[in-house]
């Protein structure tokens, strides 16, 4: 595993970003805009599942209209995040926060397109309000783990 | 009292010194600033995208303004609080930071845009069918807001880097003018 991280670190892209003054901060800023968009698209649906926000609309309708923005922003985050990772892969390998973040990210994405998608499409009707709330709490918890881990990689 | 005197005085208060020296408090406040960014910036962009007619077209603009914007405002208040604490931890460097100054100017412009939208543009929309793509004035306000907030986040991220810092000389005369920096012995 470490040799793979070393290989990532040694790629020309990683080296270029590492040696440039401006590239890392600029990619970081793009990553932050992606974070905002992802959070917005997630929050619109999760607030609805919690019984707040846009309660006049069915959760399924909100999910359908924000989904392209979620897919787009996650793509932007994965691309910018991969670039940041290549430039400091070795540091990430030894960073506890990095592994927390990656675990939460995979779980959050799988959750969003399986359980959460099912709950959003089928309800939440009044008798399934609790199901919706629990889904939203799980979703927000996982994304919180992603954002927390991300910020903490920078501190380590 | 010049602004420089004020920020120098601020940097010598015990609050500022304590914050500056506490690594845990500073990291936590910075994290809080990023988490609340998700709440504010994320929902603000969704509101702006709705004003542009780029998402949630079946949701009336008034619903988005009444039900989503309040959450964004909660996030904004938390951002101002955590942001003020971050400045309090490093007052002088923030004041003389090029990106901090750019960010503050754009914050004022974004506030102005929001004010004009709220009191001049949005009232004309009330009572009309607010589904689908909004009128041009609304889309312009949404687009301006979206662009400004993205630029503000960019500037915010750049504050952490010290390329144009006053204690990093030589800088060009224009940079020293924009940061009110008089090159001399280090003041940090």
Tab-separated table of C-alpha atoms in Angstrom:
chain	number	residue	atom	x	y	z
A	1	UNK	CA	0.000	0.000	0.000
A	2	UNK	CA	2.745	2.436	0.957
A	3	UNK	CA	4.508	1.753	-2.346
A	4	UNK	CA	1.329	2.753	-4.190
A	5	UNK	CA	1.195	6.004	-2.214
A	6	UNK	CA	4.875	6.544	-2.981
A	7	UNK	CA	4.143	6.000	-6.681
A	8	UNK	CA	1.308	8.586	-6.492
A	9	UNK	CA	3.646	11.026	-4.765
A	10	UNK	CA	6.259	10.566	-7.488
A	11	UNK	CA	3.903	11.179	-10.434
A	12	UNK	CA	4.770	14.259	-12.538
A	13	UNK	CA	1.399	15.803	-11.616
A	14	UNK	CA	2.096	15.435	-7.909
A	15	UNK	CA	5.542	16.905	-8.338
A	16	UNK	CA	4.312	19.863	-10.420
A	17	UNK	CA	1.689	20.798	-7.816
A	18	UNK	CA	4.187	20.386	-4.974
A	19	UNK	CA	6.723	22.658	-6.600
A	20	UNK	CA	4.283	25.370	-7.647
A	21	UNK	CA	3.457	28.225	-5.281
A	22	UNK	CA	-0.046	28.855	-6.604
A	23	UNK	CA	-1.390	25.490	-7.739
A	24	UNK	CA	-2.072	23.866	-4.360
A	25	UNK	CA	-4.018	26.845	-2.918
A	26	UNK	CA	-5.981	27.313	-6.150
A	27	UNK	CA	-6.970	23.641	-6.313
A	28	UNK	CA	-7.855	23.839	-2.606
A	29	UNK	CA	-10.210	26.753	-3.346
A	30	UNK	CA	-11.875	24.786	-6.177
A	31	UNK	CA	-12.208	21.880	-3.737
A	32	UNK	CA	-13.955	24.229	-1.256
A	33	UNK	CA	-16.462	25.430	-3.863
A	34	UNK	CA	-17.177	21.772	-4.669
A	35	UNK	CA	-17.640	21.129	-0.952
A	36	UNK	CA	-20.193	23.941	-0.754
A	37	UNK	CA	-22.193	22.658	-3.721
A	38	UNK	CA	-22.160	19.084	-2.433
A	39	UNK	CA	-23.275	20.263	1.003
A	40	UNK	CA	-26.062	22.380	-0.502
A	41	UNK	CA	-27.417	19.530	-2.629
A	42	UNK	CA	-27.257	17.124	0.346
A	43	UNK	CA	-28.808	19.597	2.802
A	44	UNK	CA	-31.815	20.435	0.590
A	45	UNK	CA	-32.918	16.773	0.761
A	46	UNK	CA	-31.774	15.981	4.318
A	47	UNK	CA	-33.508	19.059	5.765
A	48	UNK	CA	-36.675	17.883	4.012
A	49	UNK	CA	-36.296	14.399	5.511
A	50	UNK	CA	-35.890	16.027	8.940
A	51	UNK	CA	-39.202	17.820	8.408
A	52	UNK	CA	-37.591	21.237	7.815
A	53	UNK	CA	-36.753	23.315	4.766
A	54	UNK	CA	-38.895	22.734	1.659
A	55	UNK	CA	-41.713	20.769	3.303
A	56	UNK	CA	-44.284	21.602	0.582
A	57	UNK	CA	-42.440	19.475	-1.971
A	58	UNK	CA	-42.036	15.680	-1.976
A	59	UNK	CA	-38.493	14.611	-1.070
A	60	UNK	CA	-38.283	12.619	-4.306
A	61	UNK	CA	-38.926	15.724	-6.404
A	62	UNK	CA	-36.189	17.684	-4.568
A	63	UNK	CA	-33.760	14.790	-4.927
A	64	UNK	CA	-34.418	14.585	-8.670
A	65	UNK	CA	-33.711	18.289	-9.206
A	66	UNK	CA	-30.568	18.544	-7.063
A	67	UNK	CA	-29.079	15.194	-8.152
A	68	UNK	CA	-27.238	16.540	-11.237
A	69	UNK	CA	-25.631	19.220	-9.030
A	70	UNK	CA	-24.613	16.594	-6.500
A	71	UNK	CA	-23.089	14.357	-9.164
A	72	UNK	CA	-21.335	17.353	-10.766
A	73	UNK	CA	-19.963	18.734	-7.504
A	74	UNK	CA	-18.794	15.324	-6.255
A	75	UNK	CA	-17.001	14.841	-9.591
A	76	UNK	CA	-15.350	18.266	-9.147
A	77	UNK	CA	-14.322	17.311	-5.602
A	78	UNK	CA	-12.918	13.935	-6.633
A	79	UNK	CA	-10.839	15.507	-9.431
A	80	UNK	CA	-9.523	18.407	-7.312
A	81	UNK	CA	-9.115	16.100	-4.310
A	82	UNK	CA	-7.099	13.587	-6.322
A	83	UNK	CA	-4.775	16.375	-7.476
A	84	UNK	CA	-4.273	17.559	-3.894
A	85	UNK	CA	-3.705	13.966	-2.795
A	86	UNK	CA	-1.057	13.292	-5.472
A	87	UNK	CA	0.990	16.244	-4.220
A	88	UNK	CA	1.066	14.992	-0.612
A	89	UNK	CA	0.286	11.274	-0.835
A	90	UNK	CA	2.914	10.253	1.732
A	91	UNK	CA	1.571	12.703	4.309
A	92	UNK	CA	-1.935	11.330	3.683
A	93	UNK	CA	-0.781	7.745	4.169
A	94	UNK	CA	0.328	8.573	7.712
A	95	UNK	CA	-2.654	10.847	8.435
A	96	UNK	CA	-5.390	9.330	10.610
A	97	UNK	CA	-7.813	12.038	9.402
A	98	UNK	CA	-7.255	11.020	5.766
A	99	UNK	CA	-8.350	7.426	6.402
A	100	UNK	CA	-11.388	8.562	8.397
A	101	UNK	CA	-12.319	10.866	5.550
A	102	UNK	CA	-11.983	8.203	2.834
A	103	UNK	CA	-14.003	5.675	4.843
A	104	UNK	CA	-16.784	8.198	5.504
A	105	UNK	CA	-16.740	9.322	1.860
A	106	UNK	CA	-17.272	5.816	0.493
A	107	UNK	CA	-19.992	5.112	3.083
A	108	UNK	CA	-21.703	8.478	2.439
A	109	UNK	CA	-21.773	7.969	-1.337
A	110	UNK	CA	-23.010	4.373	-1.109
A	111	UNK	CA	-25.622	5.453	1.441
A	112	UNK	CA	-26.800	8.383	-0.736
A	113	UNK	CA	-27.410	6.204	-3.770
A	114	UNK	CA	-28.911	3.176	-1.964
A	115	UNK	CA	-30.777	3.556	1.342
A	116	UNK	CA	-31.265	7.309	1.108
A	117	UNK	CA	-32.430	7.132	-2.499
A	118	UNK	CA	-34.949	4.434	-1.588
A	119	UNK	CA	-36.296	6.401	1.403
A	120	UNK	CA	-36.482	9.609	-0.631
A	121	UNK	CA	-38.382	7.969	-3.472
A	122	UNK	CA	-40.882	6.107	-1.323
A	123	UNK	CA	-41.718	8.758	1.209
A	124	UNK	CA	-41.411	10.013	3.753
A	125	UNK	CA	-45.125	9.684	4.478
A	126	UNK	CA	-46.333	10.693	7.965
A	127	UNK	CA	-46.142	7.095	9.211
A	128	UNK	CA	-42.548	6.870	7.989
A	129	UNK	CA	-41.355	10.224	9.379
A	130	UNK	CA	-38.960	8.499	11.773
A	131	UNK	CA	-37.418	6.519	8.938
A	132	UNK	CA	-36.794	9.788	7.074
A	133	UNK	CA	-35.285	11.472	10.126
A	134	UNK	CA	-32.922	8.588	10.846
A	135	UNK	CA	-31.842	8.514	7.206
A	136	UNK	CA	-31.099	12.255	7.271
A	137	UNK	CA	-29.153	11.961	10.539
A	138	UNK	CA	-27.064	9.086	9.170
A	139	UNK	CA	-26.417	11.010	5.940
A	140	UNK	CA	-25.433	14.245	7.710
A	141	UNK	CA	-23.239	12.299	10.154
A	142	UNK	CA	-21.313	10.608	7.349
A	143	UNK	CA	-20.814	13.861	5.392
A	144	UNK	CA	-19.753	15.578	8.596
A	145	UNK	CA	-17.075	12.900	8.953
A	146	UNK	CA	-15.897	13.663	5.420
A	147	UNK	CA	-15.652	17.420	6.057
A	148	UNK	CA	-14.053	16.970	9.490
A	149	UNK	CA	-11.431	14.568	8.165
A	150	UNK	CA	-10.742	16.884	5.241
A	151	UNK	CA	-10.085	19.922	7.391
A	152	UNK	CA	-7.979	17.882	9.808
A	153	UNK	CA	-5.657	16.509	7.098
A	154	UNK	CA	-4.355	20.062	6.824
A	155	UNK	CA	-3.613	20.296	10.546
A	156	UNK	CA	-1.627	17.099	10.870
B	1	UNK	CA	-6.706	56.202	16.203
B	2	UNK	CA	-5.766	54.794	12.808
B	3	UNK	CA	-6.939	51.316	11.774
B	4	UNK	CA	-3.326	50.184	12.162
B	5	UNK	CA	-3.311	51.416	15.786
B	6	UNK	CA	-6.586	49.623	16.413
B	7	UNK	CA	-5.410	46.274	15.055
B	8	UNK	CA	-2.082	46.639	16.866
B	9	UNK	CA	-3.992	47.281	20.110
B	10	UNK	CA	-6.282	44.299	19.353
B	11	UNK	CA	-3.305	41.999	18.822
B	12	UNK	CA	-2.001	42.918	22.278
B	13	UNK	CA	-5.231	42.104	24.161
B	14	UNK	CA	-5.174	38.940	26.270
B	15	UNK	CA	-8.063	37.485	24.207
B	16	UNK	CA	-6.042	37.742	21.041
B	17	UNK	CA	-2.853	36.412	22.589
B	18	UNK	CA	-4.676	33.450	24.192
B	19	UNK	CA	-6.406	32.529	20.936
B	20	UNK	CA	-3.195	32.901	18.991
B	21	UNK	CA	-1.297	30.662	21.350
B	22	UNK	CA	-3.974	27.981	21.776
B	23	UNK	CA	-3.487	25.520	18.954
B	24	UNK	CA	-6.610	23.500	19.786
B	25	UNK	CA	-8.936	26.508	20.014
B	26	UNK	CA	-7.627	27.934	16.752
B	27	UNK	CA	-7.981	24.610	14.886
B	28	UNK	CA	-11.492	24.136	16.259
B	29	UNK	CA	-12.606	27.625	15.253
B	30	UNK	CA	-11.128	27.152	11.792
B	31	UNK	CA	-12.991	23.822	11.465
B	32	UNK	CA	-16.195	25.486	12.666
B	33	UNK	CA	-15.678	28.093	9.931
B	34	UNK	CA	-15.490	25.301	7.320
B	35	UNK	CA	-18.495	23.350	8.681
B	36	UNK	CA	-20.672	26.443	8.790
B	37	UNK	CA	-19.432	27.221	5.270
B	38	UNK	CA	-21.245	24.042	4.219
B	39	UNK	CA	-24.471	25.315	5.767
B	40	UNK	CA	-24.223	28.908	4.557
B	41	UNK	CA	-22.349	28.694	1.248
B	42	UNK	CA	-24.022	25.411	0.250
B	43	UNK	CA	-27.584	26.604	0.817
B	44	UNK	CA	-26.828	30.114	-0.499
B	45	UNK	CA	-25.659	28.573	-3.776
B	46	UNK	CA	-28.823	26.455	-3.963
B	47	UNK	CA	-30.903	29.649	-3.480
B	48	UNK	CA	-28.844	31.454	-6.151
B	49	UNK	CA	-29.141	28.512	-8.549
B	50	UNK	CA	-32.919	28.596	-8.029
B	51	UNK	CA	-32.972	32.356	-8.752
B	52	UNK	CA	-31.059	31.596	-11.954
B	53	UNK	CA	-33.616	28.911	-12.821
B	54	UNK	CA	-30.896	26.257	-12.939
B	55	UNK	CA	-32.369	23.905	-10.345
B	56	UNK	CA	-35.637	23.135	-8.497
B	57	UNK	CA	-37.729	24.850	-11.179
B	58	UNK	CA	-40.902	23.199	-9.858
B	59	UNK	CA	-40.319	24.809	-6.447
B	60	UNK	CA	-41.695	28.393	-6.228
B	61	UNK	CA	-38.983	31.011	-5.563
B	62	UNK	CA	-40.994	32.217	-2.542
B	63	UNK	CA	-40.786	28.720	-0.976
B	64	UNK	CA	-37.018	28.721	-1.389
B	65	UNK	CA	-36.758	32.246	0.061
B	66	UNK	CA	-39.029	31.416	3.029
B	67	UNK	CA	-37.825	27.895	3.841
B	68	UNK	CA	-34.187	27.613	2.716
B	69	UNK	CA	-32.776	31.138	3.162
B	70	UNK	CA	-33.349	31.195	6.971
B	71	UNK	CA	-31.046	28.157	7.287
B	72	UNK	CA	-28.429	29.905	5.180
B	73	UNK	CA	-28.718	32.962	7.463
B	74	UNK	CA	-28.136	30.767	10.535
B	75	UNK	CA	-24.982	29.516	8.790
B	76	UNK	CA	-23.968	33.099	7.955
B	77	UNK	CA	-24.247	34.217	11.590
B	78	UNK	CA	-22.047	31.280	12.664
B	79	UNK	CA	-19.554	32.155	9.899
B	80	UNK	CA	-19.353	35.776	11.060
B	81	UNK	CA	-18.800	34.676	14.673
B	82	UNK	CA	-16.114	32.097	13.834
B	83	UNK	CA	-14.560	34.428	11.246
B	84	UNK	CA	-14.366	37.293	13.756
B	85	UNK	CA	-12.608	34.973	16.209
B	86	UNK	CA	-10.125	33.971	13.489
B	87	UNK	CA	-9.331	37.654	12.867
B	88	UNK	CA	-9.083	38.222	16.616
B	89	UNK	CA	-6.420	35.500	16.783
B	90	UNK	CA	-4.288	37.210	14.107
B	91	UNK	CA	-5.461	40.837	13.932
B	92	UNK	CA	-2.526	42.679	12.410
B	93	UNK	CA	-1.684	40.130	9.740
B	94	UNK	CA	-5.367	39.883	8.734
B	95	UNK	CA	-5.679	43.664	8.463
B	96	UNK	CA	-2.631	43.873	6.206
B	97	UNK	CA	-3.566	40.802	4.166
B	98	UNK	CA	-4.368	41.502	0.519
B	99	UNK	CA	-6.883	38.668	0.236
B	100	UNK	CA	-8.578	39.562	3.522
B	101	UNK	CA	-9.117	43.087	2.189
B	102	UNK	CA	-10.466	41.772	-1.100
B	103	UNK	CA	-12.781	39.422	0.770
B	104	UNK	CA	-14.150	42.202	3.008
B	105	UNK	CA	-14.815	44.490	0.014
B	106	UNK	CA	-16.646	41.694	-1.824
B	107	UNK	CA	-18.649	40.913	1.341
B	108	UNK	CA	-19.911	44.500	1.316
B	109	UNK	CA	-20.784	44.232	-2.409
B	110	UNK	CA	-22.579	40.906	-1.802
B	111	UNK	CA	-24.505	42.539	1.053
B	112	UNK	CA	-25.461	45.425	-1.217
B	113	UNK	CA	-26.608	43.003	-3.915
B	114	UNK	CA	-28.700	41.105	-1.350
B	115	UNK	CA	-30.194	44.372	-0.075
B	116	UNK	CA	-31.153	45.571	-3.547
B	117	UNK	CA	-32.611	42.159	-4.390
B	118	UNK	CA	-34.587	41.934	-1.177
B	119	UNK	CA	-36.057	45.449	-1.214
B	120	UNK	CA	-36.184	46.376	-4.902
B	121	UNK	CA	-36.377	43.213	-7.029
B	122	UNK	CA	-37.998	40.474	-4.969
B	123	UNK	CA	-41.147	42.453	-3.884
B	124	UNK	CA	-42.126	42.800	-7.571
B	125	UNK	CA	-42.170	39.024	-7.830
B	126	UNK	CA	-44.629	38.493	-4.976
B	127	UNK	CA	-48.110	37.570	-6.154
B	128	UNK	CA	-46.916	36.574	-9.605
B	129	UNK	CA	-46.467	32.997	-10.646
B	130	UNK	CA	-43.043	32.193	-9.285
B	131	UNK	CA	-42.597	28.784	-10.851
B	132	UNK	CA	-40.125	28.052	-13.616
B	133	UNK	CA	-37.458	30.501	-14.747
B	134	UNK	CA	-37.598	33.875	-12.918
B	135	UNK	CA	-37.486	37.290	-14.689
B	136	UNK	CA	-34.143	38.703	-15.801
B	137	UNK	CA	-33.610	41.062	-12.831
B	138	UNK	CA	-33.952	38.106	-10.454
B	139	UNK	CA	-31.545	35.994	-12.499
B	140	UNK	CA	-28.986	38.814	-12.546
B	141	UNK	CA	-29.167	39.134	-8.743
B	142	UNK	CA	-28.778	35.364	-8.356
B	143	UNK	CA	-25.845	35.218	-10.775
B	144	UNK	CA	-24.083	38.166	-9.084
B	145	UNK	CA	-24.577	36.586	-5.674
B	146	UNK	CA	-23.267	33.213	-6.874
B	147	UNK	CA	-20.172	34.768	-8.486
B	148	UNK	CA	-19.422	36.970	-5.476
B	149	UNK	CA	-19.705	34.158	-2.934
B	150	UNK	CA	-17.452	31.884	-4.975
B	151	UNK	CA	-14.886	34.705	-5.229
B	152	UNK	CA	-15.203	35.319	-1.466
B	153	UNK	CA	-14.478	31.646	-0.730
B	154	UNK	CA	-11.446	31.780	-3.067
B	155	UNK	CA	-10.102	34.878	-1.290
B	156	UNK	CA	-10.843	33.332	2.098
B	157	UNK	CA	-8.750	30.279	1.279
B	158	UNK	CA	-5.874	32.474	0.043
B	159	UNK	CA	-5.696	34.489	3.296
B	160	UNK	CA	-3.820	31.562	4.840
B	161	UNK	CA	-0.919	31.938	2.389
B	162	UNK	CA	1.716	34.573	3.013
B	163	UNK	CA	2.867	35.546	-0.498
B	164	UNK	CA	2.046	39.228	-0.037
B	165	UNK	CA	2.582	39.511	3.705
B	166	UNK	CA	4.090	42.683	5.051
B	167	UNK	CA	6.986	40.864	6.694
B	168	UNK	CA	7.853	39.184	3.411
B	169	UNK	CA	9.781	41.860	1.592
B	170	UNK	CA	10.630	42.954	-1.018
B	171	UNK	CA	7.146	43.401	-2.492
B	172	UNK	CA	6.221	45.675	-5.356
B	173	UNK	CA	5.115	49.206	-4.428
B	174	UNK	CA	1.533	48.506	-5.528
B	175	UNK	CA	1.266	45.492	-3.184
B	176	UNK	CA	2.655	47.481	-0.267
B	177	UNK	CA	0.195	50.259	-1.064
B	178	UNK	CA	-2.770	47.840	-1.204
B	179	UNK	CA	-1.797	46.224	2.096
B	180	UNK	CA	-0.933	49.573	3.809
B	181	UNK	CA	2.473	48.129	4.464
B	182	UNK	CA	5.486	50.266	5.289
B	183	UNK	CA	8.476	47.946	4.898
B	184	UNK	CA	10.661	48.020	7.940
B	185	UNK	CA	11.643	45.790	10.823
B	186	UNK	CA	9.287	42.839	11.265
B	187	UNK	CA	6.237	43.729	13.355
B	188	UNK	CA	4.998	40.198	13.916
